[in-house]
Amino acid sequence: MIHGRFQPFHNGHLEYLRGAAAQSDEVFVGITNPDPQRVKEEPSDPLRHLPESNPFTYVERLLMIEAVAQDEGIRVHVIPFPVNEPELWSAYVPAGVTQYLRLFSEWGGTKLERMREAGYEIVVLDEG
């Protein structure tokens, strides 16, 4: 599984998707901040909760990802992923999924720790 806000889905995200797809037959893509009413401030990434940092709706991002994945020939399952609420992950993320991460910031390290605590298998694709 990869995850991100995908605001918008850009070439760096495409590299991320390709990296996970190279190691999996299918990729779950978790869209974070799916519900604007539940977006929370995150100290390790202080801008991610702002409305101007989240211009696209969940559905707009889902359609972007599905279109890119189809063009790339990558099988994806796009799901909401409340990254700021680890207590909800089991309701959204299939059991046994591998989490693919790219670590470029303090926020990446925060997510890595939370995912380890939740018991996910983690593969780090890139470290910045």
PDB file of C-alpha atoms in Angstrom:
ATOM      1  CA  MET A   1       0.000   0.000   0.000  1.00  0.00           C
ATOM      2  CA  ILE A   2       1.113   3.517  -0.755  1.00  0.00           C
ATOM      3  CA  HIS A   3      -0.572   6.578   0.634  1.00  0.00           C
ATOM      4  CA  GLY A   4      -0.600  10.338   0.346  1.00  0.00           C
ATOM      5  CA  ARG A   5      -2.758  13.401  -0.022  1.00  0.00           C
ATOM      6  CA  PHE A   6      -2.127  13.419  -3.787  1.00  0.00           C
ATOM      7  CA  GLN A   7      -2.963  17.132  -4.029  1.00  0.00           C
ATOM      8  CA  PRO A   8      -2.528  16.683  -7.007  1.00  0.00           C
ATOM      9  CA  PHE A   9      -1.065  13.345  -8.082  1.00  0.00           C
ATOM     10  CA  HIS A  10       2.330  14.353  -9.523  1.00  0.00           C
ATOM     11  CA  ASN A  11       5.431  12.694 -11.012  1.00  0.00           C
ATOM     12  CA  GLY A  12       6.918  11.990  -7.576  1.00  0.00           C
ATOM     13  CA  HIS A  13       3.741  10.122  -6.686  1.00  0.00           C
ATOM     14  CA  LEU A  14       3.994   8.211  -9.959  1.00  0.00           C
ATOM     15  CA  GLU A  15       7.512   7.074  -8.999  1.00  0.00           C
ATOM     16  CA  TYR A  16       6.121   5.995  -5.616  1.00  0.00           C
ATOM     17  CA  LEU A  17       3.315   4.016  -7.292  1.00  0.00           C
ATOM     18  CA  ARG A  18       5.740   2.398  -9.740  1.00  0.00           C
ATOM     19  CA  GLY A  19       8.085   1.431  -6.897  1.00  0.00           C
ATOM     20  CA  ALA A  20       5.317  -0.357  -5.019  1.00  0.00           C
ATOM     21  CA  ALA A  21       3.916  -1.938  -8.193  1.00  0.00           C
ATOM     22  CA  ALA A  22       7.341  -3.385  -9.001  1.00  0.00           C
ATOM     23  CA  GLN A  23       7.056  -5.399  -5.776  1.00  0.00           C
ATOM     24  CA  SER A  24       3.327  -6.265  -5.827  1.00  0.00           C
ATOM     25  CA  ASP A  25       0.739  -7.641  -8.231  1.00  0.00           C
ATOM     26  CA  GLU A  26      -1.747  -5.039  -7.044  1.00  0.00           C
ATOM     27  CA  VAL A  27      -1.375  -1.872  -5.011  1.00  0.00           C
ATOM     28  CA  PHE A  28      -3.726  -0.377  -2.468  1.00  0.00           C
ATOM     29  CA  VAL A  29      -3.554   3.411  -2.703  1.00  0.00           C
ATOM     30  CA  GLY A  30      -4.681   5.195   0.441  1.00  0.00           C
ATOM     31  CA  ILE A  31      -5.865   8.756  -0.018  1.00  0.00           C
ATOM     32  CA  THR A  32      -5.156  10.699   3.161  1.00  0.00           C
ATOM     33  CA  ASN A  33      -7.294  13.608   4.326  1.00  0.00           C
ATOM     34  CA  PRO A  34     -10.301  12.026   2.583  1.00  0.00           C
ATOM     35  CA  ASP A  35     -12.831  13.942   4.697  1.00  0.00           C
ATOM     36  CA  PRO A  36     -12.179  17.682   5.051  1.00  0.00           C
ATOM     37  CA  GLN A  37     -14.128  17.730   8.332  1.00  0.00           C
ATOM     38  CA  ARG A  38     -11.666  15.261   9.908  1.00  0.00           C
ATOM     39  CA  VAL A  39      -8.380  16.827   8.796  1.00  0.00           C
ATOM     40  CA  LYS A  40      -6.138  17.397  11.809  1.00  0.00           C
ATOM     41  CA  GLU A  41      -3.101  19.550  12.392  1.00  0.00           C
ATOM     42  CA  GLU A  42       0.100  17.498  12.380  1.00  0.00           C
ATOM     43  CA  PRO A  43       3.137  18.986  14.191  1.00  0.00           C
ATOM     44  CA  SER A  44       5.654  17.152  11.975  1.00  0.00           C
ATOM     45  CA  ASP A  45       4.010  18.591   8.812  1.00  0.00           C
ATOM     46  CA  PRO A  46       2.414  21.899   9.820  1.00  0.00           C
ATOM     47  CA  LEU A  47       0.880  22.831   6.436  1.00  0.00           C
ATOM     48  CA  ARG A  48      -0.841  19.570   5.455  1.00  0.00           C
ATOM     49  CA  HIS A  49      -4.109  20.391   7.260  1.00  0.00           C
ATOM     50  CA  LEU A  50      -4.666  23.803   5.655  1.00  0.00           C
ATOM     51  CA  PRO A  51      -7.510  24.144   3.124  1.00  0.00           C
ATOM     52  CA  GLU A  52      -5.123  25.608   0.528  1.00  0.00           C
ATOM     53  CA  SER A  53      -2.984  22.458   0.858  1.00  0.00           C
ATOM     54  CA  ASN A  54      -6.016  20.298   0.057  1.00  0.00           C
ATOM     55  CA  PRO A  55      -7.718  21.784  -3.024  1.00  0.00           C
ATOM     56  CA  PHE A  56      -8.997  18.511  -4.536  1.00  0.00           C
ATOM     57  CA  THR A  57     -11.821  16.361  -3.209  1.00  0.00           C
ATOM     58  CA  TYR A  58     -11.423  12.691  -2.410  1.00  0.00           C
ATOM     59  CA  VAL A  59     -13.271  11.740  -5.613  1.00  0.00           C
ATOM     60  CA  GLU A  60     -11.167  14.055  -7.792  1.00  0.00           C
ATOM     61  CA  ARG A  61      -8.004  12.459  -6.400  1.00  0.00           C
ATOM     62  CA  LEU A  62      -9.412   8.936  -6.790  1.00  0.00           C
ATOM     63  CA  LEU A  63     -10.139   9.640 -10.471  1.00  0.00           C
ATOM     64  CA  MET A  64      -6.617  11.064 -11.016  1.00  0.00           C
ATOM     65  CA  ILE A  65      -5.027   7.968  -9.491  1.00  0.00           C
ATOM     66  CA  GLU A  66      -7.230   5.505 -11.366  1.00  0.00           C
ATOM     67  CA  ALA A  67      -6.502   7.250 -14.690  1.00  0.00           C
ATOM     68  CA  VAL A  68      -2.737   7.213 -14.120  1.00  0.00           C
ATOM     69  CA  ALA A  69      -2.770   3.596 -12.939  1.00  0.00           C
ATOM     70  CA  GLN A  70      -4.750   2.542 -16.009  1.00  0.00           C
ATOM     71  CA  ASP A  71      -2.278   4.341 -18.301  1.00  0.00           C
ATOM     72  CA  GLU A  72       0.600   2.599 -16.486  1.00  0.00           C
ATOM     73  CA  GLY A  73      -1.065  -0.822 -16.523  1.00  0.00           C
ATOM     74  CA  ILE A  74      -0.971  -1.008 -12.716  1.00  0.00           C
ATOM     75  CA  ARG A  75      -3.795  -2.695 -10.826  1.00  0.00           C
ATOM     76  CA  VAL A  76      -4.864  -0.443  -7.943  1.00  0.00           C
ATOM     77  CA  HIS A  77      -7.515  -0.367  -5.254  1.00  0.00           C
ATOM     78  CA  VAL A  78      -8.055   3.220  -4.121  1.00  0.00           C
ATOM     79  CA  ILE A  79      -9.260   3.591  -0.534  1.00  0.00           C
ATOM     80  CA  PRO A  80      -9.614   6.380   2.008  1.00  0.00           C
ATOM     81  CA  PHE A  81      -6.820   6.331   4.573  1.00  0.00           C
ATOM     82  CA  PRO A  82      -7.199   8.436   7.734  1.00  0.00           C
ATOM     83  CA  VAL A  83      -3.443   8.695   8.305  1.00  0.00           C
ATOM     84  CA  ASN A  84      -3.878  10.970  11.335  1.00  0.00           C
ATOM     85  CA  GLU A  85      -6.128   8.439  13.087  1.00  0.00           C
ATOM     86  CA  PRO A  86      -4.248   5.142  13.517  1.00  0.00           C
ATOM     87  CA  GLU A  87      -7.069   3.800  15.660  1.00  0.00           C
ATOM     88  CA  LEU A  88      -9.232   3.706  12.494  1.00  0.00           C
ATOM     89  CA  TRP A  89      -6.742   2.025  10.151  1.00  0.00           C
ATOM     90  CA  SER A  90      -8.048  -1.501  10.669  1.00  0.00           C
ATOM     91  CA  ALA A  91     -11.451  -0.375   9.361  1.00  0.00           C
ATOM     92  CA  TYR A  92      -9.912   0.813   6.072  1.00  0.00           C
ATOM     93  CA  VAL A  93      -6.709  -1.132   5.428  1.00  0.00           C
ATOM     94  CA  PRO A  94      -6.803  -4.849   4.587  1.00  0.00           C
ATOM     95  CA  ALA A  95      -5.036  -7.119   7.058  1.00  0.00           C
ATOM     96  CA  GLY A  96      -1.575  -8.219   5.981  1.00  0.00           C
ATOM     97  CA  VAL A  97      -0.961  -5.351   3.582  1.00  0.00           C
ATOM     98  CA  THR A  98       2.633  -4.141   3.193  1.00  0.00           C
ATOM     99  CA  GLN A  99       3.125  -0.407   3.651  1.00  0.00           C
ATOM    100  CA  TYR A 100       5.525   1.170   1.142  1.00  0.00           C
ATOM    101  CA  LEU A 101       7.046   4.432   2.324  1.00  0.00           C
ATOM    102  CA  ARG A 102       9.250   7.198   1.020  1.00  0.00           C
ATOM    103  CA  LEU A 103      11.043   9.112   3.766  1.00  0.00           C
ATOM    104  CA  PHE A 104      11.860  12.699   2.883  1.00  0.00           C
ATOM    105  CA  SER A 105      10.788  14.615   5.978  1.00  0.00           C
ATOM    106  CA  GLU A 106      10.020  14.510   9.671  1.00  0.00           C
ATOM    107  CA  TRP A 107       6.445  13.596   8.703  1.00  0.00           C
ATOM    108  CA  GLY A 108       7.720  10.472   6.935  1.00  0.00           C
ATOM    109  CA  GLY A 109       9.477   9.409  10.125  1.00  0.00           C
ATOM    110  CA  THR A 110       6.312  10.016  12.133  1.00  0.00           C
ATOM    111  CA  LYS A 111       4.308   7.794   9.776  1.00  0.00           C
ATOM    112  CA  LEU A 112       6.997   5.104   9.871  1.00  0.00           C
ATOM    113  CA  GLU A 113       6.812   4.956  13.671  1.00  0.00           C
ATOM    114  CA  ARG A 114       2.999   4.875  13.693  1.00  0.00           C
ATOM    115  CA  MET A 115       2.925   2.076  11.140  1.00  0.00           C
ATOM    116  CA  ARG A 116       5.507   0.070  13.062  1.00  0.00           C
ATOM    117  CA  GLU A 117       3.431   0.494  16.224  1.00  0.00           C
ATOM    118  CA  ALA A 118       0.364  -0.724  14.304  1.00  0.00           C
ATOM    119  CA  GLY A 119       2.270  -3.856  13.283  1.00  0.00           C
ATOM    120  CA  TYR A 120       2.480  -3.338   9.520  1.00  0.00           C
ATOM    121  CA  GLU A 121       5.221  -4.811   7.390  1.00  0.00           C
ATOM    122  CA  ILE A 122       7.079  -1.800   6.007  1.00  0.00           C
ATOM    123  CA  VAL A 123       9.253  -1.418   2.923  1.00  0.00           C
ATOM    124  CA  VAL A 124      11.109   1.881   2.578  1.00  0.00           C
ATOM    125  CA  LEU A 125      11.430   2.676  -1.125  1.00  0.00           C
ATOM    126  CA  ASP A 126      13.421   5.912  -0.789  1.00  0.00           C
ATOM    127  CA  GLU A 127      15.140   7.792   1.995  1.00  0.00           C
ATOM    128  CA  GLY A 128      15.791  11.478   1.519  1.00  0.00           C
TER     129      GLY A 128
END
